[in-house]
Each structure stands twice: as structure tokens, then as C-alpha cells.
């Protein structure tokens, strides 16, 4: 007969995390087209994110879409923005900056004319 030693683990191997339920909020924003000369055309977005730290912002700009998720400092609310854009964005040349004191995210998205 073979003896098998069974040891009790001090703590479980798997720990269940609580389900986080965030209240999703669409942030206030505005967008406008801007042309500087003939060659440079861009879409400018201002997204208002009160009570958000810059490290809590996730921004994804695709060819025709802007997606944003940002958690409030208290982590009870989440800003969610998912907007389709009527122009073809050049995502490689897109830039963003967050003004900490004003809590505004500025996104500059150059676009290509569909006629070109």
C-alpha cells in the first residue's frame, strides 16, 4: 500500500475579486474641422474630464473612430466616449495633450481628403 501525504494550504490558490460596477458617463466634448493652408487639415477635439488623472485615460484613435475610457479619481465612475468620424483620420500623426488644471483632453487628428 502506498502512503500519500496531504497538506492543507495556508491560503487558497485562487482569490475571487469583487465585481466592479462603474457608472458610465459620456463626457462633454466638442469637435471642429481646422485647416491650415491647403496641405494641413485636422479635426480638433476637446473632451472635458473633471476628476480624472492623466494616467487614468485610455485613448484609441482609429481611421474613422475615437474611443476613450477614463476613470474618475474615486474609481466609481467611468467616462466612455465612442464616436465615429466622417473623415479618414491619419492615426500615425494624431496627437493628444491633457491640461491637468482645466481637466481637458485636446486631441488633434489630421485627416486625408476622400477625394485625394
mmCIF file of N, CA and C in Angstrom:
data_model
loop_
_atom_site.group_PDB
_atom_site.id
_atom_site.type_symbol
_atom_site.label_atom_id
_atom_site.label_comp_id
_atom_site.label_asym_id
_atom_site.label_seq_id
_atom_site.Cartn_x
_atom_site.Cartn_y
_atom_site.Cartn_z
ATOM 1 N N UNK A 1 0.842 -1.167 0.000
ATOM 2 C CA UNK A 1 0.000 0.000 0.000
ATOM 3 C C UNK A 1 0.896 1.241 0.000
ATOM 4 N N UNK A 2 0.513 2.233 -0.846
ATOM 5 C CA UNK A 2 1.281 3.462 -0.978
ATOM 6 C C UNK A 2 0.650 4.526 -0.088
ATOM 7 N N UNK A 3 1.512 5.195 0.686
ATOM 8 C CA UNK A 3 1.017 6.271 1.532
ATOM 9 C C UNK A 3 1.150 7.595 0.801
ATOM 10 N N UNK A 4 0.118 8.416 0.871
ATOM 11 C CA UNK A 4 0.116 9.732 0.240
ATOM 12 C C UNK A 4 -0.069 10.766 1.340
ATOM 13 N N UNK A 5 0.821 11.752 1.335
ATOM 14 C CA UNK A 5 0.715 12.809 2.341
ATOM 15 C C UNK A 5 -0.092 13.960 1.757
ATOM 16 N N UNK A 6 -1.108 14.401 2.440
ATOM 17 C CA UNK A 6 -1.950 15.513 2.002
ATOM 18 C C UNK A 6 -1.711 16.668 2.956
ATOM 19 N N UNK A 7 -1.300 17.809 2.355
ATOM 20 C CA UNK A 7 -1.075 19.001 3.167
ATOM 21 C C UNK A 7 -2.167 20.021 2.885
ATOM 22 N N UNK A 8 -2.554 20.711 3.893
ATOM 23 C CA UNK A 8 -3.519 21.791 3.722
ATOM 24 C C UNK A 8 -2.754 23.064 3.381
ATOM 25 N N UNK A 9 -3.279 23.792 2.395
ATOM 26 C CA UNK A 9 -2.666 25.066 2.016
ATOM 27 C C UNK A 9 -3.088 26.148 2.992
ATOM 28 N N UNK A 10 -2.146 27.038 3.291
ATOM 29 C CA UNK A 10 -2.435 28.123 4.228
ATOM 30 C C UNK A 10 -3.498 29.067 3.684
ATOM 31 N N UNK A 11 -3.426 29.357 2.384
ATOM 32 C CA UNK A 11 -4.433 30.213 1.769
ATOM 33 C C UNK A 11 -4.789 29.655 0.397
ATOM 34 N N UNK A 12 -5.971 29.959 -0.103
ATOM 35 C CA UNK A 12 -6.392 29.391 -1.387
ATOM 36 C C UNK A 12 -5.528 29.885 -2.538
ATOM 37 N N UNK A 13 -5.410 29.076 -3.566
ATOM 38 C CA UNK A 13 -4.626 29.438 -4.749
ATOM 39 C C UNK A 13 -5.320 30.486 -5.600
ATOM 40 N N UNK A 14 -6.641 30.487 -5.579
ATOM 41 C CA UNK A 14 -7.412 31.423 -6.388
ATOM 42 C C UNK A 14 -8.209 32.324 -5.445
ATOM 43 N N UNK A 15 -8.096 33.613 -5.680
ATOM 44 C CA UNK A 15 -8.853 34.571 -4.891
ATOM 45 C C UNK A 15 -9.842 35.276 -5.799
ATOM 46 N N UNK A 16 -11.088 35.281 -5.417
ATOM 47 C CA UNK A 16 -12.095 35.960 -6.215
ATOM 48 C C UNK A 16 -12.045 37.451 -5.941
ATOM 49 N N UNK A 17 -12.063 38.226 -7.022
ATOM 50 C CA UNK A 17 -12.102 39.674 -6.906
ATOM 51 C C UNK A 17 -13.543 40.144 -6.982
ATOM 52 N N UNK A 18 -13.864 41.216 -6.281
ATOM 53 C CA UNK A 18 -15.248 41.711 -6.363
ATOM 54 C C UNK A 18 -15.530 42.260 -7.757
ATOM 55 N N UNK A 19 -16.771 42.154 -8.166
ATOM 56 C CA UNK A 19 -17.169 42.716 -9.458
ATOM 57 C C UNK A 19 -17.280 44.232 -9.304
ATOM 58 N N UNK A 20 -16.520 44.935 -10.140
ATOM 59 C CA UNK A 20 -16.584 46.382 -10.110
ATOM 60 C C UNK A 20 -17.642 46.840 -11.097
ATOM 61 N N UNK A 21 -18.586 47.586 -10.616
ATOM 62 C CA UNK A 21 -19.628 48.124 -11.467
ATOM 63 C C UNK A 21 -19.471 49.636 -11.453
ATOM 64 N N UNK A 22 -19.136 50.165 -12.611
ATOM 65 C CA UNK A 22 -18.924 51.594 -12.738
ATOM 66 C C UNK A 22 -20.146 52.226 -13.396
ATOM 67 N N UNK A 23 -20.466 53.408 -12.948
ATOM 68 C CA UNK A 23 -21.488 54.175 -13.646
ATOM 69 C C UNK A 23 -20.801 54.830 -14.834
ATOM 70 N N UNK A 24 -21.247 54.499 -16.046
ATOM 71 C CA UNK A 24 -20.633 55.053 -17.250
ATOM 72 C C UNK A 24 -21.249 56.397 -17.595
ATOM 73 N N UNK A 25 -20.366 57.354 -17.883
ATOM 74 C CA UNK A 25 -20.782 58.710 -18.202
ATOM 75 C C UNK A 25 -20.178 59.089 -19.545
ATOM 76 N N UNK A 26 -20.985 59.675 -20.420
ATOM 77 C CA UNK A 26 -20.460 60.221 -21.672
ATOM 78 C C UNK A 26 -19.956 61.631 -21.358
ATOM 79 N N UNK A 27 -18.660 61.891 -21.562
ATOM 80 C CA UNK A 27 -18.146 63.216 -21.224
ATOM 81 C C UNK A 27 -18.619 64.280 -22.205
ATOM 82 N N UNK A 28 -18.623 65.521 -21.747
ATOM 83 C CA UNK A 28 -18.923 66.631 -22.653
ATOM 84 C C UNK A 28 -17.730 66.786 -23.585
ATOM 85 N N UNK A 29 -18.015 67.029 -24.860
ATOM 86 C CA UNK A 29 -16.935 67.206 -25.820
ATOM 87 C C UNK A 29 -17.423 68.067 -26.970
ATOM 88 N N UNK A 30 -16.456 68.601 -27.713
ATOM 89 C CA UNK A 30 -16.794 69.303 -28.958
ATOM 90 C C UNK A 30 -15.679 69.058 -29.953
ATOM 91 N N UNK A 31 -16.078 69.037 -31.223
ATOM 92 C CA UNK A 31 -15.137 68.795 -32.314
ATOM 93 C C UNK A 31 -15.352 69.823 -33.404
ATOM 94 N N UNK A 32 -14.264 70.168 -34.066
ATOM 95 C CA UNK A 32 -14.372 71.070 -35.207
ATOM 96 C C UNK A 32 -13.248 70.765 -36.194
ATOM 97 N N UNK A 33 -13.536 71.036 -37.466
ATOM 98 C CA UNK A 33 -12.523 70.890 -38.505
ATOM 99 C C UNK A 33 -11.679 72.146 -38.532
ATOM 100 N N UNK A 34 -10.402 71.958 -38.836
ATOM 101 C CA UNK A 34 -9.495 73.095 -38.884
ATOM 102 C C UNK A 34 -8.563 72.917 -40.077
ATOM 103 N N UNK A 35 -8.374 73.977 -40.839
ATOM 104 C CA UNK A 35 -7.468 73.942 -41.995
ATOM 105 C C UNK A 35 -6.393 74.996 -41.822
ATOM 106 N N UNK A 36 -5.147 74.562 -41.995
ATOM 107 C CA UNK A 36 -4.020 75.482 -42.000
ATOM 108 C C UNK A 36 -3.392 75.347 -43.383
ATOM 109 N N UNK A 37 -3.745 76.283 -44.252
ATOM 110 C CA UNK A 37 -3.265 76.176 -45.627
ATOM 111 C C UNK A 37 -3.998 75.073 -46.369
ATOM 112 N N UNK A 38 -3.444 74.679 -47.485
ATOM 113 C CA UNK A 38 -4.073 73.641 -48.301
ATOM 114 C C UNK A 38 -3.685 72.252 -47.820
ATOM 115 N N UNK A 39 -2.431 72.094 -47.367
ATOM 116 C CA UNK A 39 -1.906 70.762 -47.068
ATOM 117 C C UNK A 39 -2.363 70.201 -45.721
ATOM 118 N N UNK A 40 -2.530 71.038 -44.716
ATOM 119 C CA UNK A 40 -2.811 70.533 -43.374
ATOM 120 C C UNK A 40 -4.266 70.748 -42.997
ATOM 121 N N UNK A 41 -4.972 69.650 -42.844
ATOM 122 C CA UNK A 41 -6.355 69.676 -42.383
ATOM 123 C C UNK A 41 -6.440 68.742 -41.182
ATOM 124 N N UNK A 42 -7.138 69.193 -40.149
ATOM 125 C CA UNK A 42 -7.252 68.343 -38.970
ATOM 126 C C UNK A 42 -8.609 68.518 -38.311
ATOM 127 N N UNK A 43 -8.938 67.532 -37.538
ATOM 128 C CA UNK A 43 -10.131 67.560 -36.714
ATOM 129 C C UNK A 43 -9.645 67.758 -35.290
ATOM 130 N N UNK A 44 -10.187 68.757 -34.606
ATOM 131 C CA UNK A 44 -9.776 69.081 -33.241
ATOM 132 C C UNK A 44 -10.888 68.657 -32.279
ATOM 133 N N UNK A 45 -10.521 67.972 -31.220
ATOM 134 C CA UNK A 45 -11.498 67.560 -30.207
ATOM 135 C C UNK A 45 -11.073 68.085 -28.846
ATOM 136 N N UNK A 46 -12.034 68.593 -28.100
ATOM 137 C CA UNK A 46 -11.854 68.978 -26.700
ATOM 138 C C UNK A 46 -12.788 68.087 -25.894
ATOM 139 N N UNK A 47 -12.217 67.325 -24.972
ATOM 140 C CA UNK A 47 -13.007 66.404 -24.158
ATOM 141 C C UNK A 47 -12.836 66.807 -22.704
ATOM 142 N N UNK A 48 -13.935 67.107 -22.044
ATOM 143 C CA UNK A 48 -13.912 67.589 -20.669
ATOM 144 C C UNK A 48 -13.990 66.402 -19.706
ATOM 145 N N UNK A 49 -12.959 66.251 -18.865
ATOM 146 C CA UNK A 49 -12.858 65.104 -17.966
ATOM 147 C C UNK A 49 -12.603 65.556 -16.525
ATOM 148 N N UNK A 50 -13.613 66.090 -15.852
ATOM 149 C CA UNK A 50 -13.415 66.513 -14.463
ATOM 150 C C UNK A 50 -13.115 65.309 -13.561
ATOM 151 N N UNK A 51 -12.317 65.528 -12.551
ATOM 152 C CA UNK A 51 -11.961 64.496 -11.559
ATOM 153 C C UNK A 51 -11.236 63.297 -12.176
ATOM 154 N N UNK A 52 -10.429 63.553 -13.218
ATOM 155 C CA UNK A 52 -9.665 62.481 -13.867
ATOM 156 C C UNK A 52 -8.183 62.833 -13.830
ATOM 157 N N UNK A 53 -7.350 61.830 -13.543
ATOM 158 C CA UNK A 53 -5.906 61.989 -13.639
ATOM 159 C C UNK A 53 -5.467 61.510 -15.023
ATOM 160 N N UNK A 54 -4.398 62.080 -15.542
ATOM 161 C CA UNK A 54 -3.978 61.721 -16.909
ATOM 162 C C UNK A 54 -3.600 60.241 -17.022
ATOM 163 N N UNK A 55 -3.126 59.626 -15.957
ATOM 164 C CA UNK A 55 -2.746 58.204 -16.032
ATOM 165 C C UNK A 55 -3.962 57.278 -16.113
ATOM 166 N N UNK A 56 -5.160 57.823 -15.879
ATOM 167 C CA UNK A 56 -6.385 57.024 -15.924
ATOM 168 C C UNK A 56 -7.131 57.154 -17.247
ATOM 169 N N UNK A 57 -6.471 57.701 -18.269
ATOM 170 C CA UNK A 57 -7.103 57.914 -19.575
ATOM 171 C C UNK A 57 -6.566 56.906 -20.575
ATOM 172 N N UNK A 58 -7.479 56.259 -21.286
ATOM 173 C CA UNK A 58 -7.113 55.363 -22.383
ATOM 174 C C UNK A 58 -7.777 55.915 -23.637
ATOM 175 N N UNK A 59 -6.962 56.301 -24.619
ATOM 176 C CA UNK A 59 -7.456 56.903 -25.858
ATOM 177 C C UNK A 59 -7.035 56.043 -27.033
ATOM 178 N N UNK A 60 -7.973 55.753 -27.911
ATOM 179 C CA UNK A 60 -7.703 54.975 -29.113
ATOM 180 C C UNK A 60 -8.323 55.714 -30.293
ATOM 181 N N UNK A 61 -7.477 56.141 -31.221
ATOM 182 C CA UNK A 61 -7.949 56.840 -32.418
ATOM 183 C C UNK A 61 -7.662 55.949 -33.614
ATOM 184 N N UNK A 62 -8.723 55.535 -34.293
ATOM 185 C CA UNK A 62 -8.574 54.706 -35.483
ATOM 186 C C UNK A 62 -8.799 55.530 -36.731
ATOM 187 N N UNK A 63 -9.006 54.871 -37.842
ATOM 188 C CA UNK A 63 -9.202 55.561 -39.118
ATOM 189 C C UNK A 63 -10.450 56.429 -39.127
ATOM 190 N N UNK A 64 -11.515 55.952 -38.480
ATOM 191 C CA UNK A 64 -12.784 56.678 -38.528
ATOM 192 C C UNK A 64 -13.498 56.706 -37.180
ATOM 193 N N UNK A 65 -12.725 56.566 -36.085
ATOM 194 C CA UNK A 65 -13.367 56.407 -34.791
ATOM 195 C C UNK A 65 -12.466 56.898 -33.657
ATOM 196 N N UNK A 66 -13.078 57.462 -32.631
ATOM 197 C CA UNK A 66 -12.380 57.834 -31.404
ATOM 198 C C UNK A 66 -13.025 57.052 -30.265
ATOM 199 N N UNK A 67 -12.186 56.350 -29.502
ATOM 200 C CA UNK A 67 -12.673 55.642 -28.320
ATOM 201 C C UNK A 67 -11.870 56.127 -27.121
ATOM 202 N N UNK A 68 -12.580 56.419 -26.038
ATOM 203 C CA UNK A 68 -11.925 56.898 -24.830
ATOM 204 C C UNK A 68 -12.564 56.246 -23.622
ATOM 205 N N UNK A 69 -11.732 55.864 -22.663
ATOM 206 C CA UNK A 69 -12.188 55.423 -21.347
ATOM 207 C C UNK A 69 -11.329 56.153 -20.332
ATOM 208 N N UNK A 70 -11.949 56.701 -19.316
ATOM 209 C CA UNK A 70 -11.223 57.401 -18.264
ATOM 210 C C UNK A 70 -11.950 57.194 -16.947
ATOM 211 N N UNK A 71 -11.191 56.831 -15.931
ATOM 212 C CA UNK A 71 -11.774 56.597 -14.619
ATOM 213 C C UNK A 71 -11.635 57.845 -13.756
ATOM 214 N N UNK A 72 -12.692 58.156 -13.030
ATOM 215 C CA UNK A 72 -12.630 59.266 -12.081
ATOM 216 C C UNK A 72 -11.702 58.896 -10.940
ATOM 217 N N UNK A 73 -11.223 59.896 -10.230
ATOM 218 C CA UNK A 73 -10.286 59.679 -9.125
ATOM 219 C C UNK A 73 -10.841 58.728 -8.068
ATOM 220 N N UNK A 74 -12.152 58.776 -7.823
ATOM 221 C CA UNK A 74 -12.753 57.892 -6.816
ATOM 222 C C UNK A 74 -13.018 56.484 -7.359
ATOM 223 N N UNK A 75 -12.808 56.282 -8.654
ATOM 224 C CA UNK A 75 -12.991 54.990 -9.337
ATOM 225 C C UNK A 75 -14.409 54.435 -9.240
ATOM 226 N N UNK A 76 -15.382 55.302 -9.003
ATOM 227 C CA UNK A 76 -16.779 54.872 -9.010
ATOM 228 C C UNK A 76 -17.456 55.166 -10.345
ATOM 229 N N UNK A 77 -16.859 56.052 -11.120
ATOM 230 C CA UNK A 77 -17.440 56.446 -12.393
ATOM 231 C C UNK A 77 -16.407 56.278 -13.498
ATOM 232 N N UNK A 78 -16.899 55.988 -14.666
ATOM 233 C CA UNK A 78 -16.020 55.816 -15.823
ATOM 234 C C UNK A 78 -16.594 56.623 -16.981
ATOM 235 N N UNK A 79 -15.765 57.502 -17.552
ATOM 236 C CA UNK A 79 -16.160 58.230 -18.746
ATOM 237 C C UNK A 79 -15.924 57.328 -19.951
ATOM 238 N N UNK A 80 -16.923 57.247 -20.823
ATOM 239 C CA UNK A 80 -16.821 56.419 -22.020
ATOM 240 C C UNK A 80 -17.277 57.248 -23.213
ATOM 241 N N UNK A 81 -16.412 57.301 -24.227
ATOM 242 C CA UNK A 81 -16.743 58.024 -25.452
ATOM 243 C C UNK A 81 -16.394 57.121 -26.626
ATOM 244 N N UNK A 82 -17.323 56.931 -27.523
ATOM 245 C CA UNK A 82 -17.112 56.113 -28.718
ATOM 246 C C UNK A 82 -17.825 56.822 -29.863
ATOM 247 N N UNK A 83 -17.037 57.523 -30.697
ATOM 248 C CA UNK A 83 -17.602 58.387 -31.730
ATOM 249 C C UNK A 83 -17.031 58.012 -33.088
ATOM 250 N N UNK A 84 -17.915 57.871 -34.071
ATOM 251 C CA UNK A 84 -17.467 57.666 -35.443
ATOM 252 C C UNK A 84 -17.215 59.024 -36.083
ATOM 253 N N UNK A 85 -16.182 59.086 -36.908
ATOM 254 C CA UNK A 85 -15.748 60.326 -37.538
ATOM 255 C C UNK A 85 -16.041 60.243 -39.032
ATOM 256 N N UNK A 86 -16.573 61.303 -39.645
ATOM 257 C CA UNK A 86 -16.939 61.263 -41.065
ATOM 258 C C UNK A 86 -15.766 61.465 -42.033
ATOM 259 N N UNK A 87 -14.537 61.486 -41.520
ATOM 260 C CA UNK A 87 -13.352 61.630 -42.379
ATOM 261 C C UNK A 87 -12.360 60.524 -42.029
ATOM 262 N N UNK A 88 -11.386 60.293 -42.909
ATOM 263 C CA UNK A 88 -10.368 59.265 -42.675
ATOM 264 C C UNK A 88 -9.207 59.880 -41.893
ATOM 265 N N UNK A 89 -9.092 59.525 -40.627
ATOM 266 C CA UNK A 89 -8.053 60.056 -39.749
ATOM 267 C C UNK A 89 -6.715 59.389 -40.061
ATOM 268 N N UNK A 90 -5.650 60.189 -40.039
ATOM 269 C CA UNK A 90 -4.289 59.655 -40.165
ATOM 270 C C UNK A 90 -3.800 59.439 -38.731
ATOM 271 N N UNK A 91 -4.033 58.238 -38.199
ATOM 272 C CA UNK A 91 -3.793 57.987 -36.777
ATOM 273 C C UNK A 91 -2.320 58.085 -36.389
ATOM 274 N N UNK A 92 -1.412 57.846 -37.325
ATOM 275 C CA UNK A 92 0.018 57.937 -37.016
ATOM 276 C C UNK A 92 0.442 59.371 -36.688
ATOM 277 N N UNK A 93 -0.303 60.343 -37.163
ATOM 278 C CA UNK A 93 0.032 61.751 -36.933
ATOM 279 C C UNK A 93 -0.875 62.410 -35.898
ATOM 280 N N UNK A 94 -1.707 61.623 -35.243
ATOM 281 C CA UNK A 94 -2.610 62.145 -34.226
ATOM 282 C C UNK A 94 -1.833 62.438 -32.947
ATOM 283 N N UNK A 95 -2.191 63.528 -32.286
ATOM 284 C CA UNK A 95 -1.541 63.869 -31.017
ATOM 285 C C UNK A 95 -2.600 64.255 -29.993
ATOM 286 N N UNK A 96 -2.233 64.102 -28.716
ATOM 287 C CA UNK A 96 -3.160 64.451 -27.631
ATOM 288 C C UNK A 96 -2.371 65.066 -26.485
ATOM 289 N N UNK A 97 -3.008 65.990 -25.792
ATOM 290 C CA UNK A 97 -2.413 66.566 -24.584
ATOM 291 C C UNK A 97 -3.529 66.812 -23.578
ATOM 292 N N UNK A 98 -3.207 66.603 -22.303
ATOM 293 C CA UNK A 98 -4.178 66.763 -21.227
ATOM 294 C C UNK A 98 -3.756 67.934 -20.363
ATOM 295 N N UNK A 99 -4.623 68.923 -20.244
ATOM 296 C CA UNK A 99 -4.362 70.073 -19.384
ATOM 297 C C UNK A 99 -4.865 69.725 -17.984
ATOM 298 N N UNK A 100 -3.932 69.506 -17.080
ATOM 299 C CA UNK A 100 -4.257 69.000 -15.748
ATOM 300 C C UNK A 100 -5.150 69.957 -14.970
ATOM 301 N N UNK A 101 -4.836 71.245 -14.991
ATOM 302 C CA UNK A 101 -5.623 72.208 -14.204
ATOM 303 C C UNK A 101 -7.036 72.394 -14.740
ATOM 304 N N UNK A 102 -7.193 72.388 -16.069
ATOM 305 C CA UNK A 102 -8.517 72.572 -16.672
ATOM 306 C C UNK A 102 -9.272 71.254 -16.846
ATOM 307 N N UNK A 103 -8.556 70.131 -16.740
ATOM 308 C CA UNK A 103 -9.158 68.794 -16.912
ATOM 309 C C UNK A 103 -9.774 68.641 -18.305
ATOM 310 N N UNK A 104 -9.021 69.072 -19.322
ATOM 311 C CA UNK A 104 -9.476 68.979 -20.704
ATOM 312 C C UNK A 104 -8.433 68.204 -21.507
ATOM 313 N N UNK A 105 -8.903 67.238 -22.277
ATOM 314 C CA UNK A 105 -8.044 66.490 -23.188
ATOM 315 C C UNK A 105 -8.225 67.074 -24.587
ATOM 316 N N UNK A 106 -7.125 67.544 -25.173
ATOM 317 C CA UNK A 106 -7.143 68.071 -26.535
ATOM 318 C C UNK A 106 -6.567 67.000 -27.459
ATOM 319 N N UNK A 107 -7.304 66.684 -28.516
ATOM 320 C CA UNK A 107 -6.843 65.689 -29.485
ATOM 321 C C UNK A 107 -6.836 66.332 -30.863
ATOM 322 N N UNK A 108 -5.691 66.284 -31.530
ATOM 323 C CA UNK A 108 -5.540 66.817 -32.878
ATOM 324 C C UNK A 108 -5.370 65.638 -33.822
ATOM 325 N N UNK A 109 -6.307 65.527 -34.790
ATOM 326 C CA UNK A 109 -6.327 64.375 -35.683
ATOM 327 C C UNK A 109 -6.270 64.846 -37.147
ATOM 328 N N UNK A 110 -5.093 64.806 -37.757
ATOM 329 C CA UNK A 110 -5.017 65.135 -39.181
ATOM 330 C C UNK A 110 -5.842 64.130 -39.983
ATOM 331 N N UNK A 111 -6.436 64.601 -41.062
ATOM 332 C CA UNK A 111 -7.237 63.694 -41.898
ATOM 333 C C UNK A 111 -6.899 63.885 -43.358
ATOM 334 N N UNK A 112 -7.187 62.827 -44.108
ATOM 335 C CA UNK A 112 -6.967 62.843 -45.555
ATOM 336 C C UNK A 112 -8.285 63.114 -46.243
ATOM 337 N N UNK A 113 -8.250 63.938 -47.276
ATOM 338 C CA UNK A 113 -9.460 64.168 -48.064
ATOM 339 C C UNK A 113 -9.835 62.880 -48.776
ATOM 340 N N UNK A 114 -11.102 62.612 -48.835
ATOM 341 C CA UNK A 114 -11.577 61.410 -49.512
ATOM 342 C C UNK A 114 -11.416 61.540 -51.034
ATOM 343 N N UNK A 115 -11.289 62.769 -51.537
ATOM 344 C CA UNK A 115 -11.159 62.985 -52.985
ATOM 345 C C UNK A 115 -9.753 62.694 -53.484
ATOM 346 N N UNK A 116 -8.750 62.702 -52.577
ATOM 347 C CA UNK A 116 -7.364 62.534 -52.997
ATOM 348 C C UNK A 116 -7.056 61.112 -53.371
#
